[in-house]
Short mmCIF file of the N, C-alpha and C atoms (twelve columns), coordinates in Angstrom:
data_MODEL
# 
_entry.id   MODEL 
# 
loop_
_atom_site.group_PDB 
_atom_site.id 
_atom_site.type_symbol 
_atom_site.label_atom_id 
_atom_site.label_alt_id 
_atom_site.label_comp_id 
_atom_site.label_asym_id 
_atom_site.label_seq_id 
_atom_site.Cartn_x 
_atom_site.Cartn_y 
_atom_site.Cartn_z 
_atom_site.pdbx_PDB_model_num 
ATOM 1   N N  . MET A 1  79.229  73.321  86.441  1 
ATOM 2   C CA . MET A 1  79.616  72.937  87.783  1 
ATOM 3   C C  . MET A 1  79.193  74.052  88.733  1 
ATOM 4   N N  . SER A 2  78.564  73.678  89.820  1 
ATOM 5   C CA . SER A 2  78.133  74.675  90.798  1 
ATOM 6   C C  . SER A 2  79.076  74.692  91.993  1 
ATOM 7   N N  . TYR A 3  79.097  75.817  92.654  1 
ATOM 8   C CA . TYR A 3  79.952  76.017  93.822  1 
ATOM 9   C C  . TYR A 3  79.104  76.441  95.012  1 
ATOM 10  N N  . ARG A 4  79.558  76.074  96.180  1 
ATOM 11  C CA . ARG A 4  78.919  76.474  97.428  1 
ATOM 12  C C  . ARG A 4  79.870  77.423  98.145  1 
ATOM 13  N N  . LEU A 5  79.346  78.542  98.619  1 
ATOM 14  C CA . LEU A 5  80.158  79.522  99.336  1 
ATOM 15  C C  . LEU A 5  80.431  79.004  100.737 1 
ATOM 16  N N  . ILE A 6  81.707  78.828  101.077 1 
ATOM 17  C CA . ILE A 6  82.121  78.345  102.389 1 
ATOM 18  C C  . ILE A 6  82.373  79.528  103.325 1 
ATOM 19  N N  . GLU A 7  83.093  80.520  102.819 1 
ATOM 20  C CA . GLU A 7  83.455  81.675  103.636 1 
ATOM 21  C C  . GLU A 7  83.646  82.876  102.725 1 
ATOM 22  N N  . LYS A 8  83.330  84.059  103.252 1 
ATOM 23  C CA . LYS A 8  83.528  85.305  102.515 1 
ATOM 24  C C  . LYS A 8  84.318  86.243  103.402 1 
ATOM 25  N N  . GLN A 9  85.455  86.757  102.890 1 
ATOM 26  C CA . GLN A 9  86.275  87.718  103.621 1 
ATOM 27  C C  . GLN A 9  86.205  89.059  102.909 1 
ATOM 28  N N  . VAL A 10 85.942  90.121  103.652 1 
ATOM 29  C CA . VAL A 10 85.967  91.465  103.088 1 
ATOM 30  C C  . VAL A 10 87.396  91.986  103.241 1 
ATOM 31  N N  . LEU A 11 88.058  92.207  102.099 1 
ATOM 32  C CA . LEU A 11 89.444  92.673  102.099 1 
ATOM 33  C C  . LEU A 11 89.526  94.195  102.147 1 
ATOM 34  N N  . PHE A 12 88.528  94.857  101.551 1 
ATOM 35  C CA . PHE A 12 88.498  96.316  101.503 1 
ATOM 36  C C  . PHE A 12 87.047  96.749  101.341 1 
ATOM 37  N N  . SER A 13 86.662  97.798  102.034 1 
ATOM 38  C CA . SER A 13 85.329  98.351  101.880 1 
ATOM 39  C C  . SER A 13 85.450  99.861  101.739 1 
ATOM 40  N N  . GLY A 14 85.154  100.353 100.549 1 
ATOM 41  C CA . GLY A 14 85.243  101.781 100.264 1 
ATOM 42  C C  . GLY A 14 83.882  102.368 99.988  1 
ATOM 43  N N  . SER A 15 83.861  103.624 99.569  1 
ATOM 44  C CA . SER A 15 82.587  104.299 99.316  1 
ATOM 45  C C  . SER A 15 81.924  103.826 98.024  1 
ATOM 46  N N  . LYS A 16 82.708  103.287 97.077  1 
ATOM 47  C CA . LYS A 16 82.140  102.857 95.794  1 
ATOM 48  C C  . LYS A 16 82.255  101.355 95.540  1 
ATOM 49  N N  . ILE A 17 83.239  100.693 96.134  1 
ATOM 50  C CA . ILE A 17 83.413  99.262  95.906  1 
ATOM 51  C C  . ILE A 17 83.774  98.543  97.197  1 
ATOM 52  N N  . ARG A 18 83.581  97.228  97.162  1 
ATOM 53  C CA . ARG A 18 84.025  96.351  98.244  1 
ATOM 54  C C  . ARG A 18 84.761  95.192  97.599  1 
ATOM 55  N N  . LEU A 19 85.955  94.863  98.089  1 
ATOM 56  C CA . LEU A 19 86.731  93.748  97.565  1 
ATOM 57  C C  . LEU A 19 86.598  92.579  98.523  1 
ATOM 58  N N  . GLU A 20 86.209  91.418  97.980  1 
ATOM 59  C CA . GLU A 20 85.976  90.240  98.801  1 
ATOM 60  C C  . GLU A 20 86.765  89.053  98.282  1 
ATOM 61  N N  . LEU A 21 87.108  88.146  99.171  1 
ATOM 62  C CA . LEU A 21 87.721  86.878  98.819  1 
ATOM 63  C C  . LEU A 21 86.713  85.792  99.184  1 
ATOM 64  N N  . HIS A 22 86.223  85.068  98.169  1 
ATOM 65  C CA . HIS A 22 85.227  84.018  98.385  1 
ATOM 66  C C  . HIS A 22 85.918  82.660  98.379  1 
ATOM 67  N N  . HIS A 23 85.692  81.887  99.421  1 
ATOM 68  C CA . HIS A 23 86.187  80.510  99.510  1 
ATOM 69  C C  . HIS A 23 85.028  79.615  99.092  1 
ATOM 70  N N  . LEU A 24 85.241  78.811  98.048  1 
ATOM 71  C CA . LEU A 24 84.175  78.016  97.447  1 
ATOM 72  C C  . LEU A 24 84.519  76.532  97.476  1 
ATOM 73  N N  . GLU A 25 83.476  75.712  97.360  1 
ATOM 74  C CA . GLU A 25 83.661  74.265  97.266  1 
ATOM 75  C C  . GLU A 25 82.738  73.751  96.171  1 
ATOM 76  N N  . ASN A 26 83.273  72.901  95.266  1 
ATOM 77  C CA . ASN A 26 82.439  72.357  94.199  1 
ATOM 78  C C  . ASN A 26 81.774  71.059  94.657  1 
ATOM 79  N N  . GLU A 27 81.023  70.438  93.772  1 
ATOM 80  C CA . GLU A 27 80.264  69.224  94.094  1 
ATOM 81  C C  . GLU A 27 81.163  68.051  94.474  1 
ATOM 82  N N  . GLU A 28 82.405  68.083  94.030  1 
ATOM 83  C CA . GLU A 28 83.344  66.996  94.312  1 
ATOM 84  C C  . GLU A 28 84.171  67.256  95.568  1 
ATOM 85  N N  . GLY A 29 83.895  68.360  96.264  1 
ATOM 86  C CA . GLY A 29 84.600  68.681  97.492  1 
ATOM 87  C C  . GLY A 29 85.903  69.441  97.298  1 
ATOM 88  N N  . GLN A 30 86.220  69.798  96.051  1 
ATOM 89  C CA . GLN A 30 87.439  70.568  95.792  1 
ATOM 90  C C  . GLN A 30 87.180  72.030  96.133  1 
ATOM 91  N N  . ARG A 31 88.167  72.627  96.798  1 
ATOM 92  C CA . ARG A 31 88.021  74.035  97.211  1 
ATOM 93  C C  . ARG A 31 88.837  74.946  96.317  1 
ATOM 94  N N  . THR A 32 88.324  76.156  96.170  1 
ATOM 95  C CA . THR A 32 88.994  77.177  95.379  1 
ATOM 96  C C  . THR A 32 88.649  78.542  95.981  1 
ATOM 97  N N  . ARG A 33 89.346  79.573  95.518  1 
ATOM 98  C CA . ARG A 33 89.071  80.939  95.970  1 
ATOM 99  C C  . ARG A 33 88.835  81.821  94.753  1 
ATOM 100 N N  . ARG A 34 88.001  82.814  94.922  1 
ATOM 101 C CA . ARG A 34 87.741  83.798  93.875  1 
ATOM 102 C C  . ARG A 34 87.797  85.195  94.484  1 
ATOM 103 N N  . GLU A 35 88.474  86.103  93.788  1 
ATOM 104 C CA . GLU A 35 88.517  87.501  94.182  1 
ATOM 105 C C  . GLU A 35 87.339  88.202  93.510  1 
ATOM 106 N N  . VAL A 36 86.528  88.895  94.291  1 
ATOM 107 C CA . VAL A 36 85.295  89.485  93.787  1 
ATOM 108 C C  . VAL A 36 85.273  90.982  94.096  1 
ATOM 109 N N  . CYS A 37 84.923  91.780  93.094  1 
ATOM 110 C CA . CYS A 37 84.733  93.215  93.266  1 
ATOM 111 C C  . CYS A 37 83.225  93.469  93.278  1 
ATOM 112 N N  . VAL A 38 82.706  93.930  94.398  1 
ATOM 113 C CA . VAL A 38 81.275  94.181  94.556  1 
ATOM 114 C C  . VAL A 38 81.034  95.684  94.424  1 
ATOM 115 N N  . HIS A 39 80.117  96.062  93.547  1 
ATOM 116 C CA . HIS A 39 79.781  97.473  93.355  1 
ATOM 117 C C  . HIS A 39 78.295  97.571  93.029  1 
ATOM 118 N N  . PRO A 40 77.731  98.781  93.120  1 
ATOM 119 C CA . PRO A 40 76.290  98.916  92.913  1 
ATOM 120 C C  . PRO A 40 75.857  98.738  91.463  1 
ATOM 121 N N  . GLY A 41 76.797  98.640  90.546  1 
ATOM 122 C CA . GLY A 41 76.444  98.467  89.138  1 
ATOM 123 C C  . GLY A 41 76.530  99.766  88.366  1 
ATOM 124 N N  . ALA A 42 76.336  99.665  87.076  1 
ATOM 125 C CA . ALA A 42 76.374  100.832 86.211  1 
ATOM 126 C C  . ALA A 42 75.527  100.561 84.980  1 
ATOM 127 N N  . VAL A 43 75.146  101.619 84.324  1 
ATOM 128 C CA . VAL A 43 74.401  101.527 83.079  1 
ATOM 129 C C  . VAL A 43 75.361  101.893 81.960  1 
ATOM 130 N N  . VAL A 44 75.424  101.069 80.921  1 
ATOM 131 C CA . VAL A 44 76.299  101.344 79.777  1 
ATOM 132 C C  . VAL A 44 75.456  101.859 78.621  1 
ATOM 133 N N  . ILE A 45 75.950  102.910 78.007  1 
ATOM 134 C CA . ILE A 45 75.315  103.466 76.815  1 
ATOM 135 C C  . ILE A 45 76.161  103.024 75.627  1 
ATOM 136 N N  . LEU A 46 75.573  102.334 74.678  1 
ATOM 137 C CA . LEU A 46 76.318  101.817 73.535  1 
ATOM 138 C C  . LEU A 46 75.811  102.495 72.263  1 
ATOM 139 N N  . PRO A 47 76.417  103.640 71.910  1 
ATOM 140 C CA . PRO A 47 75.973  104.355 70.714  1 
ATOM 141 C C  . PRO A 47 76.374  103.610 69.437  1 
ATOM 142 N N  . LEU A 48 75.411  103.382 68.557  1 
ATOM 143 C CA . LEU A 48 75.655  102.747 67.263  1 
ATOM 144 C C  . LEU A 48 75.475  103.781 66.157  1 
ATOM 145 N N  . LEU A 49 76.446  103.834 65.258  1 
ATOM 146 C CA . LEU A 49 76.337  104.715 64.102  1 
ATOM 147 C C  . LEU A 49 75.511  104.027 63.023  1 
ATOM 148 N N  . PRO A 50 74.964  104.790 62.066  1 
ATOM 149 C CA . PRO A 50 74.130  104.197 61.016  1 
ATOM 150 C C  . PRO A 50 74.828  103.069 60.233  1 
ATOM 151 N N  . ASP A 51 76.168  103.136 60.142  1 
ATOM 152 C CA . ASP A 51 76.887  102.087 59.400  1 
ATOM 153 C C  . ASP A 51 77.233  100.874 60.275  1 
ATOM 154 N N  . GLY A 52 76.759  100.853 61.538  1 
ATOM 155 C CA . GLY A 52 76.982  99.704  62.415  1 
ATOM 156 C C  . GLY A 52 78.183  99.814  63.329  1 
ATOM 157 N N  . ARG A 53 79.002  100.870 63.175  1 
ATOM 158 C CA . ARG A 53 80.142  101.037 64.075  1 
ATOM 159 C C  . ARG A 53 79.679  101.448 65.466  1 
ATOM 160 N N  . ILE A 54 80.463  101.055 66.468  1 
ATOM 161 C CA . ILE A 54 80.174  101.385 67.858  1 
ATOM 162 C C  . ILE A 54 81.067  102.545 68.275  1 
ATOM 163 N N  . VAL A 55 80.507  103.506 69.015  1 
ATOM 164 C CA . VAL A 55 81.268  104.658 69.493  1 
ATOM 165 C C  . VAL A 55 81.827  104.343 70.879  1 
ATOM 166 N N  . LEU A 56 83.145  104.479 71.032  1 
ATOM 167 C CA . LEU A 56 83.813  104.317 72.314  1 
ATOM 168 C C  . LEU A 56 84.456  105.642 72.699  1 
ATOM 169 N N  . ILE A 57 84.768  105.795 73.978  1 
ATOM 170 C CA . ILE A 57 85.493  106.980 74.421  1 
ATOM 171 C C  . ILE A 57 86.907  106.574 74.807  1 
ATOM 172 N N  . ARG A 58 87.847  107.509 74.660  1 
ATOM 173 C CA . ARG A 58 89.219  107.272 75.108  1 
ATOM 174 C C  . ARG A 58 89.331  107.779 76.530  1 
ATOM 175 N N  . ASN A 59 89.764  106.925 77.414  1 
ATOM 176 C CA . ASN A 59 89.805  107.266 78.826  1 
ATOM 177 C C  . ASN A 59 91.214  107.032 79.358  1 
ATOM 178 N N  . ARG A 60 91.816  108.076 79.899  1 
ATOM 179 C CA . ARG A 60 93.146  107.916 80.500  1 
ATOM 180 C C  . ARG A 60 92.982  107.230 81.845  1 
ATOM 181 N N  . ARG A 61 93.717  106.155 82.049  1 
ATOM 182 C CA . ARG A 61 93.618  105.364 83.278  1 
ATOM 183 C C  . ARG A 61 94.847  105.556 84.131  1 
ATOM 184 N N  . TYR A 62 94.628  105.756 85.414  1 
ATOM 185 C CA . TYR A 62 95.719  105.952 86.366  1 
ATOM 186 C C  . TYR A 62 96.660  104.746 86.381  1 
ATOM 187 N N  . ALA A 63 96.101  103.543 86.374  1 
ATOM 188 C CA . ALA A 63 96.927  102.330 86.473  1 
ATOM 189 C C  . ALA A 63 97.775  102.103 85.227  1 
ATOM 190 N N  . TRP A 64 97.342  102.631 84.098  1 
ATOM 191 C CA . TRP A 64 98.094  102.460 82.851  1 
ATOM 192 C C  . TRP A 64 98.718  103.801 82.480  1 
ATOM 193 N N  . VAL A 65 99.738  104.185 83.187  1 
ATOM 194 C CA . VAL A 65 100.343 105.505 83.032  1 
ATOM 195 C C  . VAL A 65 100.762 105.734 81.582  1 
ATOM 196 N N  . GLY A 66 100.335 106.866 81.048  1 
ATOM 197 C CA . GLY A 66 100.717 107.246 79.688  1 
ATOM 198 C C  . GLY A 66 99.966  106.521 78.601  1 
ATOM 199 N N  . SER A 67 98.929  105.768 78.929  1 
ATOM 200 C CA . SER A 67 98.182  105.064 77.889  1 
ATOM 201 C C  . SER A 67 96.691  105.332 78.041  1 
ATOM 202 N N  . PHE A 68 95.952  104.927 77.033  1 
ATOM 203 C CA . PHE A 68 94.507  105.111 77.028  1 
ATOM 204 C C  . PHE A 68 93.824  103.766 76.960  1 
ATOM 205 N N  . SER A 69 92.637  103.711 77.488  1 
ATOM 206 C CA . SER A 69 91.839  102.494 77.476  1 
ATOM 207 C C  . SER A 69 90.508  102.809 76.811  1 
ATOM 208 N N  . PRO A 70 90.094  102.016 75.808  1 
ATOM 209 C CA . PRO A 70 88.788  102.268 75.195  1 
ATOM 210 C C  . PRO A 70 87.682  101.875 76.163  1 
ATOM 211 N N  . ASN A 71 86.669  102.705 76.285  1 
ATOM 212 C CA . ASN A 71 85.568  102.463 77.222  1 
ATOM 213 C C  . ASN A 71 84.242  102.800 76.572  1 
ATOM 214 N N  . CYS A 72 83.198  102.175 77.083  1 
ATOM 215 C CA . CYS A 72 81.837  102.559 76.734  1 
ATOM 216 C C  . CYS A 72 81.402  103.652 77.713  1 
ATOM 217 N N  . PRO A 73 80.692  104.670 77.235  1 
ATOM 218 C CA . PRO A 73 80.170  105.670 78.160  1 
ATOM 219 C C  . PRO A 73 79.259  104.973 79.180  1 
ATOM 220 N N  . ARG A 74 79.362  105.334 80.447  1 
ATOM 221 C CA . ARG A 74 78.551  104.671 81.467  1 
ATOM 222 C C  . ARG A 74 78.241  105.633 82.598  1 
ATOM 223 N N  . GLU A 75 77.265  105.253 83.374  1 
ATOM 224 C CA . GLU A 75 76.818  106.057 84.513  1 
ATOM 225 C C  . GLU A 75 76.515  105.116 85.665  1 
ATOM 226 N N  . PRO A 76 77.035  105.407 86.882  1 
ATOM 227 C CA . PRO A 76 76.722  104.549 88.025  1 
ATOM 228 C C  . PRO A 76 75.217  104.541 88.311  1 
ATOM 229 N N  . LEU A 77 74.728  103.417 88.803  1 
ATOM 230 C CA . LEU A 77 73.324  103.323 89.197  1 
ATOM 231 C C  . LEU A 77 73.082  104.155 90.453  1 
ATOM 232 N N  . LYS A 78 71.963  104.794 90.535  1 
ATOM 233 C CA . LYS A 78 71.587  105.587 91.701  1 
ATOM 234 C C  . LYS A 78 70.812  104.700 92.655  1 
ATOM 235 N N  . GLU A 79 71.009  104.902 93.942  1 
ATOM 236 C CA . GLU A 79 70.280  104.113 94.943  1 
ATOM 237 C C  . GLU A 79 68.892  104.637 95.146  1 
# 
């Protein structure tokens, strides 16, 4: 199913990301909204060990106080 963009609202615009609210309409005329995080992208490095295991890093996240989140090593894209 395809959607047509009716309206785009910028909710926040920062130095690294922009948060948008997209108002969409499908082929049947039904409307919906989607929250979109726009960023310049990143490159993910996925290290594989000889036995096929994937290497992840443990990253402490501000939003998850006292817990860790597994992440792939990554680097923001340069303009």
